[in-house]
Coordinates of C-alpha atoms in Angstrom, one line a residue:
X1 CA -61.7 67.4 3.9
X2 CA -64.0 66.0 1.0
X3 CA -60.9 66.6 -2.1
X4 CA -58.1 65.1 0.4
X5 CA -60.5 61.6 1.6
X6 CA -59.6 60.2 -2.0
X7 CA -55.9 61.0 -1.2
X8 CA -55.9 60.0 2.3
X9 CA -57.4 56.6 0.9
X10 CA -55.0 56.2 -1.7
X11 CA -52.1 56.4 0.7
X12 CA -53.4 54.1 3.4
X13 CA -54.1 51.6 0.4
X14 CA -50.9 51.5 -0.2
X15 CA -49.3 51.4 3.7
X16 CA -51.9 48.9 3.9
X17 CA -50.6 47.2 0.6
X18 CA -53.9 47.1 -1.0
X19 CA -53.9 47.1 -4.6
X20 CA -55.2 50.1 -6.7
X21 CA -56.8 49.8 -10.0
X22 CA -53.6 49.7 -11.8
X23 CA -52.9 50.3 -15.7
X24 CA -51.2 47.4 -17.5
X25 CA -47.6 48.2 -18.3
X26 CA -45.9 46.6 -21.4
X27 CA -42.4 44.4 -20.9
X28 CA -40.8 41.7 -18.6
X29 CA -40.4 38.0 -18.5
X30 CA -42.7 35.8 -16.2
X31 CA -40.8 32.0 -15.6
X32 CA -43.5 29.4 -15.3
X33 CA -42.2 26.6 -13.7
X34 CA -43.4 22.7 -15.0
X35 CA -42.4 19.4 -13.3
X36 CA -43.2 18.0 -16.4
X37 CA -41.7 18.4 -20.2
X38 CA -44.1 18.6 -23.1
X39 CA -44.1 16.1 -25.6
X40 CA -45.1 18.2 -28.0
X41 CA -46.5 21.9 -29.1
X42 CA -48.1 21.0 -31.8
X43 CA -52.1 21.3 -31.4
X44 CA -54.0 18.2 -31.3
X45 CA -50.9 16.0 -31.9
X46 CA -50.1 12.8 -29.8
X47 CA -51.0 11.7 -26.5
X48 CA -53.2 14.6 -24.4
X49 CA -50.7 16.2 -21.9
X50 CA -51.8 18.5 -19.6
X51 CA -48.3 20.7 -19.9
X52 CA -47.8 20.6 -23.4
X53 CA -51.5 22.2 -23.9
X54 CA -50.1 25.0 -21.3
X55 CA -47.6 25.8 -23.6
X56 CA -49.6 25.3 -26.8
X57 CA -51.9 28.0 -25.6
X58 CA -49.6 30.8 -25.3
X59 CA -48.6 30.0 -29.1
X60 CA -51.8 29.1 -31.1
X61 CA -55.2 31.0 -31.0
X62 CA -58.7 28.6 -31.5
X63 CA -61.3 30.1 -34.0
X64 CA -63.4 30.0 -30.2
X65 CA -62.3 30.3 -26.4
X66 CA -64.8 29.2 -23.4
X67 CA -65.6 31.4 -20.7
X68 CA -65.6 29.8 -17.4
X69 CA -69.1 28.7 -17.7
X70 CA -68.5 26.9 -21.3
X71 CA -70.0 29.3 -23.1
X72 CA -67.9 29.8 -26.9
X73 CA -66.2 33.2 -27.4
X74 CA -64.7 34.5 -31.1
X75 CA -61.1 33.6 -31.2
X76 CA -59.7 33.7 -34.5
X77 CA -63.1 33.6 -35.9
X78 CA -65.2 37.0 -35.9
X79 CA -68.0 35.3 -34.7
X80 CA -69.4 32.1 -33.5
X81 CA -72.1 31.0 -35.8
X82 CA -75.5 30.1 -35.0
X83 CA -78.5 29.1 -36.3
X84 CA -80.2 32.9 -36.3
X85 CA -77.0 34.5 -37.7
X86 CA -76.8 32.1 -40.3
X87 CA -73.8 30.6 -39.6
X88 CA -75.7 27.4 -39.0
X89 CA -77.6 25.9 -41.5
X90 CA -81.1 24.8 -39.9
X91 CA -80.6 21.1 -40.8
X92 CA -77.6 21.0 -39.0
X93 CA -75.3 20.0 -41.0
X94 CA -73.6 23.1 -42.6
X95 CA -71.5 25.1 -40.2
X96 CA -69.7 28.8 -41.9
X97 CA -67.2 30.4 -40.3
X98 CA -66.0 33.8 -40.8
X99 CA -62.2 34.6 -39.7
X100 CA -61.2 38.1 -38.5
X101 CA -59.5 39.8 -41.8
X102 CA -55.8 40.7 -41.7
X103 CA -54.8 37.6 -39.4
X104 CA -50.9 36.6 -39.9
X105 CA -48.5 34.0 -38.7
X106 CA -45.9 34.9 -36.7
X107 CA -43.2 34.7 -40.3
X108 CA -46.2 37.3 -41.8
X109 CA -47.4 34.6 -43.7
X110 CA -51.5 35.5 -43.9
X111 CA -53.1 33.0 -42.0
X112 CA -56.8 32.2 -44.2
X113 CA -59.7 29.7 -44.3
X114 CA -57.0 27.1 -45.8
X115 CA -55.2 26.7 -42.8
X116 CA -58.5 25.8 -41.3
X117 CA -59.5 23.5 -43.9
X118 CA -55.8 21.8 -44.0
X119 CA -55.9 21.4 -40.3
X120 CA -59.6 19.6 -40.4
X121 CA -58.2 17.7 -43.5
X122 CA -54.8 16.6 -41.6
X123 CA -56.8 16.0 -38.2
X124 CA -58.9 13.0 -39.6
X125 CA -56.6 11.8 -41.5
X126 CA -56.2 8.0 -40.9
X127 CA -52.1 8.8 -40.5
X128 CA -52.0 11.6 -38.4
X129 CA -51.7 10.5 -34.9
X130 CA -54.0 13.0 -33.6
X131 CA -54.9 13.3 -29.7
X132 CA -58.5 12.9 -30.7
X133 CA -60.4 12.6 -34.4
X134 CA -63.8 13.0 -32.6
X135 CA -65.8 15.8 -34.5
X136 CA -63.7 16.0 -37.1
X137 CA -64.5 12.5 -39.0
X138 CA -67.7 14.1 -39.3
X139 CA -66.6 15.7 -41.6
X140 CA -68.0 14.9 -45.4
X141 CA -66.2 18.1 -46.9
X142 CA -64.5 21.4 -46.4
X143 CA -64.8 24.3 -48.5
X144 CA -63.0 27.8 -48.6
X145 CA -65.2 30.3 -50.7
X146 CA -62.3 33.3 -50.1
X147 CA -59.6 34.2 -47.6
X148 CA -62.0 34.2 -44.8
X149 CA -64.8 31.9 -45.0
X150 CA -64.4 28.3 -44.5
X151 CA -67.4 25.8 -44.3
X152 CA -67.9 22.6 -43.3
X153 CA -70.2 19.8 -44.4
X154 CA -71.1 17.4 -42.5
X155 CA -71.9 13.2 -42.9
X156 CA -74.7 14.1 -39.9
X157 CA -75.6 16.2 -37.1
X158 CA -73.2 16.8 -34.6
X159 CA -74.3 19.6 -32.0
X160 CA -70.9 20.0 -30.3
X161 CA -68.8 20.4 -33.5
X162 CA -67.7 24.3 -32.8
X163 CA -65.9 22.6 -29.6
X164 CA -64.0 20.8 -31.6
X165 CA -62.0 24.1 -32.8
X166 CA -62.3 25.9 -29.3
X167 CA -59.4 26.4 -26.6
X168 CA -56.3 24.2 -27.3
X169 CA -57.8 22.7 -30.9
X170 CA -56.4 25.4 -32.7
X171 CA -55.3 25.9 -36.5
X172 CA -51.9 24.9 -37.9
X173 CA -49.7 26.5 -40.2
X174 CA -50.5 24.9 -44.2
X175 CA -47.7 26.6 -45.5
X176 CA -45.1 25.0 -43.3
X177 CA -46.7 21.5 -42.8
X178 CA -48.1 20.6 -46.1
X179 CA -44.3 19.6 -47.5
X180 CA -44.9 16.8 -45.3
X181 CA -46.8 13.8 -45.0
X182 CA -49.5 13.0 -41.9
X183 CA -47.2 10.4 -40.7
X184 CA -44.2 12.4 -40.7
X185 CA -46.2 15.2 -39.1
X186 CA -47.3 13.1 -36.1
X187 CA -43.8 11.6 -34.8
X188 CA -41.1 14.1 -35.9
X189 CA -39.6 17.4 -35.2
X190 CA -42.6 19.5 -36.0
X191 CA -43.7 18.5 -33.1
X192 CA -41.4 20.4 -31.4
X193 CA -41.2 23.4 -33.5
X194 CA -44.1 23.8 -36.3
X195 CA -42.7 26.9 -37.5
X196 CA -44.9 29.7 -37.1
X197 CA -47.8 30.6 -34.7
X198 CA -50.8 32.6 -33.9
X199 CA -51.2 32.8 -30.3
X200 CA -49.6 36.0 -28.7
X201 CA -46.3 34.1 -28.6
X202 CA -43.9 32.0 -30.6
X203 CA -41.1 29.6 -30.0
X204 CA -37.7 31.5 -29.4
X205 CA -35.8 27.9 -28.3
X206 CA -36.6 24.5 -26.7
X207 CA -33.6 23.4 -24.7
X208 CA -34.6 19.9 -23.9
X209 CA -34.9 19.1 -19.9
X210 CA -33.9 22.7 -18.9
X211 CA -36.7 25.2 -21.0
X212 CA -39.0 26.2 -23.3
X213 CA -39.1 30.3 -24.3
X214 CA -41.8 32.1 -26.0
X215 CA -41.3 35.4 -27.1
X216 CA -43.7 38.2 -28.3
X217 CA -45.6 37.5 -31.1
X218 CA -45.6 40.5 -33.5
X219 CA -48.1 39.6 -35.9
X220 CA -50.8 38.7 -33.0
X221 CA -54.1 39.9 -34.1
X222 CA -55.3 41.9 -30.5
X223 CA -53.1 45.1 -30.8
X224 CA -51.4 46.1 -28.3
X225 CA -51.1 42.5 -26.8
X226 CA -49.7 40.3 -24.8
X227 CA -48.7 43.0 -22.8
X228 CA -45.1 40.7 -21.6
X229 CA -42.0 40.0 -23.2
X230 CA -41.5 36.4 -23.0
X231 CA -42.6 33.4 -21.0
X232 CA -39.9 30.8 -19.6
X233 CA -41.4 27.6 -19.0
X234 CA -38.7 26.4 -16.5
X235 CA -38.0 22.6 -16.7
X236 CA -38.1 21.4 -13.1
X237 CA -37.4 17.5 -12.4
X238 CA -40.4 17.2 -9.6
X239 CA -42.4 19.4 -7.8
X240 CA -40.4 19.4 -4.5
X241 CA -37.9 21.3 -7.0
X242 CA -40.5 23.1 -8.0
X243 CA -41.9 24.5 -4.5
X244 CA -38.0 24.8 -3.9
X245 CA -38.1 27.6 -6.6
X246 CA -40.9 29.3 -6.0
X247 CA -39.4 29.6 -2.6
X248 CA -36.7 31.5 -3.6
X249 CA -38.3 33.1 -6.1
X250 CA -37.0 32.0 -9.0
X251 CA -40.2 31.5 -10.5
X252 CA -43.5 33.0 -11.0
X253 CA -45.8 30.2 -11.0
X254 CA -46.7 27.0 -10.2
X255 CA -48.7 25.1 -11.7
X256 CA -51.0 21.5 -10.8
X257 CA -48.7 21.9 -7.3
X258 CA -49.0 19.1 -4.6
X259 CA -52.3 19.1 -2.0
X260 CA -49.6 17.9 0.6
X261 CA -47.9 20.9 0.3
X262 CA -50.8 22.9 0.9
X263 CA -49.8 24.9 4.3
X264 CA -46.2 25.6 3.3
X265 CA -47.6 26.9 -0.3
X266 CA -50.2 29.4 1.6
X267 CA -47.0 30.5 4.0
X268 CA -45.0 31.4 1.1
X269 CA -44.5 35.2 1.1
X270 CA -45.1 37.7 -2.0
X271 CA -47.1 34.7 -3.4
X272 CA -51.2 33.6 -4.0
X273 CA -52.6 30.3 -3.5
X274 CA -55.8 29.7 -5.7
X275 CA -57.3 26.3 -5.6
X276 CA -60.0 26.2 -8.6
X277 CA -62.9 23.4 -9.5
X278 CA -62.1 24.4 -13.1
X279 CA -62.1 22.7 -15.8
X280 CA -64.3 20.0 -14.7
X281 CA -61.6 17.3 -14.2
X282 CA -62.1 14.0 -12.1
X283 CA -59.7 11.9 -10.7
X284 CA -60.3 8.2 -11.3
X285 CA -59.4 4.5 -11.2
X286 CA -59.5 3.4 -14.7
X287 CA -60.3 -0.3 -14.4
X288 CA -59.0 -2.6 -17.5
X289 CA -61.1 -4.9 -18.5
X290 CA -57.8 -7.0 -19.9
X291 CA -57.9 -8.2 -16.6
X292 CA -60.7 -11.1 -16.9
X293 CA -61.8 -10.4 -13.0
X294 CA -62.6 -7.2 -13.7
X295 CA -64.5 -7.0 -16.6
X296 CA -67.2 -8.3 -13.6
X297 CA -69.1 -5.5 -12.9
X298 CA -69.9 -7.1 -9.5
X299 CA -66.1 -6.9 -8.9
X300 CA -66.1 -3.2 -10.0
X301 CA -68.5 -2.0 -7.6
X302 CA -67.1 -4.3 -5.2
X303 CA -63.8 -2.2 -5.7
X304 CA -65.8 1.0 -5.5
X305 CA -67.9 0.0 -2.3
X306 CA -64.3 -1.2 -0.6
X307 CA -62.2 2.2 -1.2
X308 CA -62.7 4.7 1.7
X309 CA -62.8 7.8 -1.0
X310 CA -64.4 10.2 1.4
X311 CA -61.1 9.9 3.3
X312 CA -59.1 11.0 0.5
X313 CA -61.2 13.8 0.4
X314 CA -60.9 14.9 3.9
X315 CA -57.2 13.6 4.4
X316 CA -55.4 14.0 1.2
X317 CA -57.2 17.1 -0.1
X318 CA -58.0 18.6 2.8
X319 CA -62.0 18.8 2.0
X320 CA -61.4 21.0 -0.9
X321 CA -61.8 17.9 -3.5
X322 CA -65.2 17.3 -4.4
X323 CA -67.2 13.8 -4.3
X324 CA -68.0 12.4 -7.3
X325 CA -70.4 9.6 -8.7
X326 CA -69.2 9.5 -12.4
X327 CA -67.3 11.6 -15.1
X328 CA -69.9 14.3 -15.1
X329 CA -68.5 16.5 -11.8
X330 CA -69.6 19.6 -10.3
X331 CA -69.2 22.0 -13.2
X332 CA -70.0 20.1 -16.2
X333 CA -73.1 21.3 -17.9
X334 CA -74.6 18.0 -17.7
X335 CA -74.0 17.0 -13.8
X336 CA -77.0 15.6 -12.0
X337 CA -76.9 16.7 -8.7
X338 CA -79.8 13.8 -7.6
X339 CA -77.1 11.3 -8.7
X340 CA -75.1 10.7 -5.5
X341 CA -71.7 8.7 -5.3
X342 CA -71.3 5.0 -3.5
X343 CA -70.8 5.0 0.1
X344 CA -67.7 3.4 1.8
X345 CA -69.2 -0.2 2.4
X346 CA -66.7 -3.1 3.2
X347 CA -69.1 -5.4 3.9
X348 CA -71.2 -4.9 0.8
X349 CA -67.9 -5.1 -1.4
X350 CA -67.0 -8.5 0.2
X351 CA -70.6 -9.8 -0.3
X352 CA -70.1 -8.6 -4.2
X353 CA -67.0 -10.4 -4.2
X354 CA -68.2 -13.4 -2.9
X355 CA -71.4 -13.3 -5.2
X356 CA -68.8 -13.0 -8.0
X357 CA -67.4 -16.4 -7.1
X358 CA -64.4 -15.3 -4.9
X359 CA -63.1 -17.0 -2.1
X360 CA -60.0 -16.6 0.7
X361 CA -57.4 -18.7 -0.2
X362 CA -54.5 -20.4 2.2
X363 CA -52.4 -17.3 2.5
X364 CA -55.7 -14.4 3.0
X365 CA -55.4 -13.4 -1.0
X366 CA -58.6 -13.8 -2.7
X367 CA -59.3 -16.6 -5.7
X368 CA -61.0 -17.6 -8.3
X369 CA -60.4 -20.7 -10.5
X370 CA -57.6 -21.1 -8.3
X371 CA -55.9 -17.9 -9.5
X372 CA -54.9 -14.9 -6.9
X373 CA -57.0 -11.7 -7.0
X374 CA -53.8 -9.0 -7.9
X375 CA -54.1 -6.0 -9.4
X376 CA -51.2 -4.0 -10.8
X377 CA -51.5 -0.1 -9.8
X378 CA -50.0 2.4 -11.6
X379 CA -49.4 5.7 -12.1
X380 CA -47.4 8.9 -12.7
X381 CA -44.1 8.9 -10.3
X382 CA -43.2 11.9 -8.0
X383 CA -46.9 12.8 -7.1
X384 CA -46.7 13.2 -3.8
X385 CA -50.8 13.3 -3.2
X386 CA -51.4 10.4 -5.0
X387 CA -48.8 7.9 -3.1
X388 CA -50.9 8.6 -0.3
X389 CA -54.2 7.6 -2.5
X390 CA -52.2 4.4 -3.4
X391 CA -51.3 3.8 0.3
X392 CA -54.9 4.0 0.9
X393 CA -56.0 1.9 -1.6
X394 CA -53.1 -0.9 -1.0
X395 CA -54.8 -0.6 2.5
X396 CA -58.4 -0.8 1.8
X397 CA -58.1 -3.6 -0.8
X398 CA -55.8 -5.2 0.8
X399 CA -58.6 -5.6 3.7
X400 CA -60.8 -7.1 1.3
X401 CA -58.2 -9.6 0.0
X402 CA -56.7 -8.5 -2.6
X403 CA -53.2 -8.0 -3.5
X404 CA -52.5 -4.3 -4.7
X405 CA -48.7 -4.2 -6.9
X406 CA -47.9 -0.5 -6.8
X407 CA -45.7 0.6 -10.0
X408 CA -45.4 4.1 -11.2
X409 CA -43.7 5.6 -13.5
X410 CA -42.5 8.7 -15.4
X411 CA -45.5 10.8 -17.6
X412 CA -44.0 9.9 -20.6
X413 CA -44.0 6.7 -20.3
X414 CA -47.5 6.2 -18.2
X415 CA -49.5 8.5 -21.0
X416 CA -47.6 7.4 -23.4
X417 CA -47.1 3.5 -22.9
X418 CA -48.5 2.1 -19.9
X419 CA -52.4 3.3 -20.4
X420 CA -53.2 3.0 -24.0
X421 CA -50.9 -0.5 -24.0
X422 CA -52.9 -1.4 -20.9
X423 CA -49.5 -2.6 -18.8
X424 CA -51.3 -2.1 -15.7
X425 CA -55.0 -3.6 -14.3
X426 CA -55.6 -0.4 -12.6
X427 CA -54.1 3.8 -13.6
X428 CA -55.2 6.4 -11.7
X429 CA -54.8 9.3 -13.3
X430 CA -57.0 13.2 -14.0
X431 CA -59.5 13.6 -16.8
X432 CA -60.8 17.0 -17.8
X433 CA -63.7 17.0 -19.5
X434 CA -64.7 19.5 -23.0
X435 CA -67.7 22.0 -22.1
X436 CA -69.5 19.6 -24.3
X437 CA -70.4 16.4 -23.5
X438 CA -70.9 15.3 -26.5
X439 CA -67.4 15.2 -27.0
X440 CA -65.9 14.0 -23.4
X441 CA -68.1 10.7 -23.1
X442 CA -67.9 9.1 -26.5
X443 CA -63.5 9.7 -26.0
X444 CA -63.9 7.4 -23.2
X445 CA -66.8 5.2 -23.2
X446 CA -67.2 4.5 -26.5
X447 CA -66.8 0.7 -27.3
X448 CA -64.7 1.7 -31.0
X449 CA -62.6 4.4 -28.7
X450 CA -60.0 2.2 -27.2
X451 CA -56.2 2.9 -28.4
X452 CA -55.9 4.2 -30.8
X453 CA -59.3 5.6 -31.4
X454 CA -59.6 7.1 -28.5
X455 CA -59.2 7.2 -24.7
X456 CA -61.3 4.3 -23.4
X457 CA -58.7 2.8 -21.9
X458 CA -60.9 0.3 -19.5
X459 CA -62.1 -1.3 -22.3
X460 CA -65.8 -0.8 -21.0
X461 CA -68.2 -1.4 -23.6
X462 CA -71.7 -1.2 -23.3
X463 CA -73.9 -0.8 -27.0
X464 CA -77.0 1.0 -24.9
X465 CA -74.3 3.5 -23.8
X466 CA -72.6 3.5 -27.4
X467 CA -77.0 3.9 -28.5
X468 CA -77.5 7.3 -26.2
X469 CA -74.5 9.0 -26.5
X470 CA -74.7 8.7 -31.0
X471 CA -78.3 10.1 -30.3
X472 CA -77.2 12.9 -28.0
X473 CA -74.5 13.8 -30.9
X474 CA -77.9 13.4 -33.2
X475 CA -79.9 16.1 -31.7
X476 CA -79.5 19.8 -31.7
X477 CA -81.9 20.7 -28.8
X478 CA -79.5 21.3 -25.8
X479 CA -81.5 20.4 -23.3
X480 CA -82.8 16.8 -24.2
X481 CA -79.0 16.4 -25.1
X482 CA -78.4 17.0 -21.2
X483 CA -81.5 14.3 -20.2
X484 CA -79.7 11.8 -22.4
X485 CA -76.0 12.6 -20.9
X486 CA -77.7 12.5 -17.6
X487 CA -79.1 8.9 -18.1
X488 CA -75.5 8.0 -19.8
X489 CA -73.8 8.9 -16.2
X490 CA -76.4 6.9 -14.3
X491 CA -75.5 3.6 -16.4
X492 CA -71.9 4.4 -16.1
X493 CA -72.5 5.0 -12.0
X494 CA -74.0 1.8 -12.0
X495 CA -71.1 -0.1 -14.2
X496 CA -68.3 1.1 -12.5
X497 CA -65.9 0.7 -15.1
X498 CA -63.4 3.1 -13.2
X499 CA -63.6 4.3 -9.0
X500 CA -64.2 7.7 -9.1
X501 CA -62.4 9.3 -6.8
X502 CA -63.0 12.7 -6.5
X503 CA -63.0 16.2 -8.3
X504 CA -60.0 17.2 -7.3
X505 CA -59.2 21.2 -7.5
X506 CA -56.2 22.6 -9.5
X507 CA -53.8 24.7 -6.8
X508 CA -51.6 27.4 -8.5
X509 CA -49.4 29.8 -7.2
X510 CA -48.7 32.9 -8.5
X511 CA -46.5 36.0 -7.5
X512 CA -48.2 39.1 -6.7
X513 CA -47.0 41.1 -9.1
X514 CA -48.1 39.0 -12.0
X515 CA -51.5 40.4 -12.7
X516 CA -54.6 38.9 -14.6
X517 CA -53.5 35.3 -13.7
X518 CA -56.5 33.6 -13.8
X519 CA -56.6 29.8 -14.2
X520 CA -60.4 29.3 -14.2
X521 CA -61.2 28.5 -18.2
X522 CA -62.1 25.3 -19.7
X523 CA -58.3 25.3 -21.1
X524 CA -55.0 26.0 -18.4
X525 CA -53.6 28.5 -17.0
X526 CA -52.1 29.9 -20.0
X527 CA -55.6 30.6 -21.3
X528 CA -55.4 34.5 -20.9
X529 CA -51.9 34.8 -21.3
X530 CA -52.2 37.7 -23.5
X531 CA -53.2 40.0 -20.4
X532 CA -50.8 39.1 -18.1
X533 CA -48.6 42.0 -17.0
X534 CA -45.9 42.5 -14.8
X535 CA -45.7 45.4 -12.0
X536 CA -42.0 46.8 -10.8

């Protein structure tokens, strides 16, 4: 009876449909559907777009990866360097990094230490229009003492500099880019094919508003790996089109899918619903202080204190969003779990109105210097969760007096014209923040990171905030970095220069017989897309 139970098991697994420890099997195409086209596959190029970094990562590999607590992992590199490995120098400010040996472009061109020290070269240079310099003007020089060591120099100590080259900051191709110049780089077709790659796929074809095909990656450097054929990234006009195809199943996954769709997604058959907190990302109202009323932070609290966010939470997101009193969410190494969000308070945010000179004028609209309290509201169209968080708002303000314009439009054009032109008072849009804070908070609080420095697109500006955050990025001892973040977030709570909303979690759907899909790094979905295999 004793040799048949593991039998007996095995067969009642699989009436039952439980899965078996199964062994990866090589082959077939997964279709991965986006609501939203890229704007460009080239790392750390342009505006920051949540699906173009999905593709990105199936066809470039970092020099690190984060594990799903932040810690760095060798990517490209053979190592990460510390101080006891001497890969660190103890001052600071000399970081050497080894590269595995034998790595190659997908055209079998050997990818070296001067790809790295071209990339870091081109990525603060004043011409490239690079999603973000921070970390990599640090740089005083670059050297490349053979094939496989590169090291950096730096003008001064900056602690979270190996996150600057983790996840989606990965090396580009020196043979294939250097005929051009920076500029040319950042605006044209390269953008859209650089040419050769290092992740476990490359570009087969772009067909502009229909897909985007990645195909095995022969000269990958993990053997064996990825395990799949190709990846489809399938083109899809919104997400209703989107569930629409999962539905039939047409596609494999979906990804950043609609909270309002959250019962018919859990219904569909042959598919998994995962909701996960990771990567710390918060939704917010970015506040622009273009708008003369609001550069009041009296009127920013007032709009915090006025905004029923908890019911958002429990309406919208069906309680799995989490509260939030800042940028720093559950998640993020330096979150203070003492500091706890505003309350819903009408009455306090009218009495901060009216302290900030406000009064009801003939027609119920609030004024000031005899001009209307409206704020223009934007942003991206066909999100289905967050026209009900602008209905709430319109509602909620609207009680307070004040005249809510609602105008959305197209991600293209919000990310790429609307919020760093500031053509709006008010954008609501997701942030995800870098393991390190050192290199989320200066992008968007810093007063010299507005457009196009960086993402402070409020215009907030606050020189003891500026003060903390360049002696945080001064320090090498990790944990009176974190007392420093932590006292950054209680000045920013207090300032309100956004309303934070909530953490929102990231739903996916994935068919069952896609295996290791596991959308819980500090970078997308795509993360691991080297494991992913398909069963029959």
């Amino acid at each position: 009876m004793k040799q048949r139970l593991p039998l007996i098991l095995a067969t009642l697994a699989l009436a039952l449909g439980v899965g078996l420890a199964q062994t990866p099997k090589p082959g077939g195409t997964v279709v991965d559907s986006l609501y939203e086209e890229p704007d460009s596959i080239l790392p750390n190029a342009g505006a920051p777009m949540v699906f173009a970094e999905m593709v990105q990562e199936t066809l470039f590999t970092p020099l690190f990866y984060t594990n799903a607590k932040g810690e760095l992992r060798p990517g490209l590199a053979s190592e990460v360097p510390t101080v006891a490995n001497g890969g660190i120098s103890k001052d600071g400010l000399t970081y050497t990094i080894h590269l595995r040996p034998g790595l190659k472009w997908s055209d079998g061109t050997p990818l070296t230490s001067a790809d790295v020290a071209y990339t870091a070269n081109l990525w603060r240079n004043p011409a490239y229009a690079a999603s973000t310099k921070v970390g990599y003007t640090d740089i005083a020089s670059v050297s490349t003492p053979n094939p496989t060591t590169v090291v950096f120099h730096l003008k001064k100590v900056f602690p979270a500099f190996l996150y600057a080259w983790a996840n989606f900051y990965a090396p580009v191709p020196k043979h294939i880019l250097d005929k051009y110049s920076p500029s040319q780089i950042g605006v044209g077709p390269l953008l859209h094919n650089p040419g050769a790659y290092s992740g476990p796929f490359m570009l087969k074809e772009w067909v502009s508003g229909d897909h985007i095909t990645v195909v095995r990656n022969p000269y990958y450097y993990r053997k064996g790996r990825p395990y799949l054929n190709s990846i489809v990234f399938k083109i899809v006009p919104d997400q209703n089109t989107q569930i629409l195809a999962l539905k039939a199943g047409e596609a494999d996954i979906g990804y950043f899918l609609p909270i309002t769709d959250y019962s018919l997604l859990k219904s569909i058959p042959g598919y998994t619903l995962k909701a996960a907190n990771v990567p710390p990302g918060w939704e917010a109202i970015w506040l622009s202080e273009k708008n003369p009323f609001l550069k009041d932070p009296k009127v920013r609290l007032a709009l915090t204190y006025g905004l029923n966010r908890e019911e958002m939470i429990k309406d919208v997101w069906h309680s799995l969003a989490l509260p939030i009193a800042n940028a720093q969410p559950q998640g993020d190494i330096s979150y203070d779990p003492n500091l706890k969000p505003l309350p819903y308070d009408p009455a306090k945010a009218a009495q901060l109105l009216k302290e900030a000179g406000f009064v009801k004028g003939p027609n119920g609209i609030l004024e000031k210097d005899g001009k209307p309290f409206v704020i223009v509201y934007s942003s991206t169209a066909n999100n289905p969760w967050r026209a009900q968080d602008e209905a709430i708002v319109q509602s909620d303000w609207g009680k307070l007096g004040i005249e809510v314009k609602i105008v959305n439009y197209p991600a293209s054009t919000f990310f790429g014209d609307i919020v760093p032109n500031g053509k709006a008072d008010a954008f609501e849009f997701e942030d995800l923040n870098n393991p390190d804070p050192g290199l989320t908070l200066p992008t968007v609080f810093d007063c010299n990171a507005t457009p196009p420095n960086g993402e402070n697109y409020t215009h907030y500006c606050n020189p003891r905030v500026d003060a903390l955050l360049a002696q945080a990025n001064s320090i090498v001892d990790q944990a009176k970095r974190l007392q420093i973040f932590r006292e950054v977030g209680k000045i920013i709570a207090e300032q309100a220069p956004m309303v934070f909303l909530y953490a929102p979690p990231t739903l996916t759907l994935n068919s069952n017989r896609l295996h290791n899909y596991d959308p819980s790094n500090f970078g997308y979905d795509t993360w691991n897309s080297w494991r992913w295999w398909l069963s029959q």
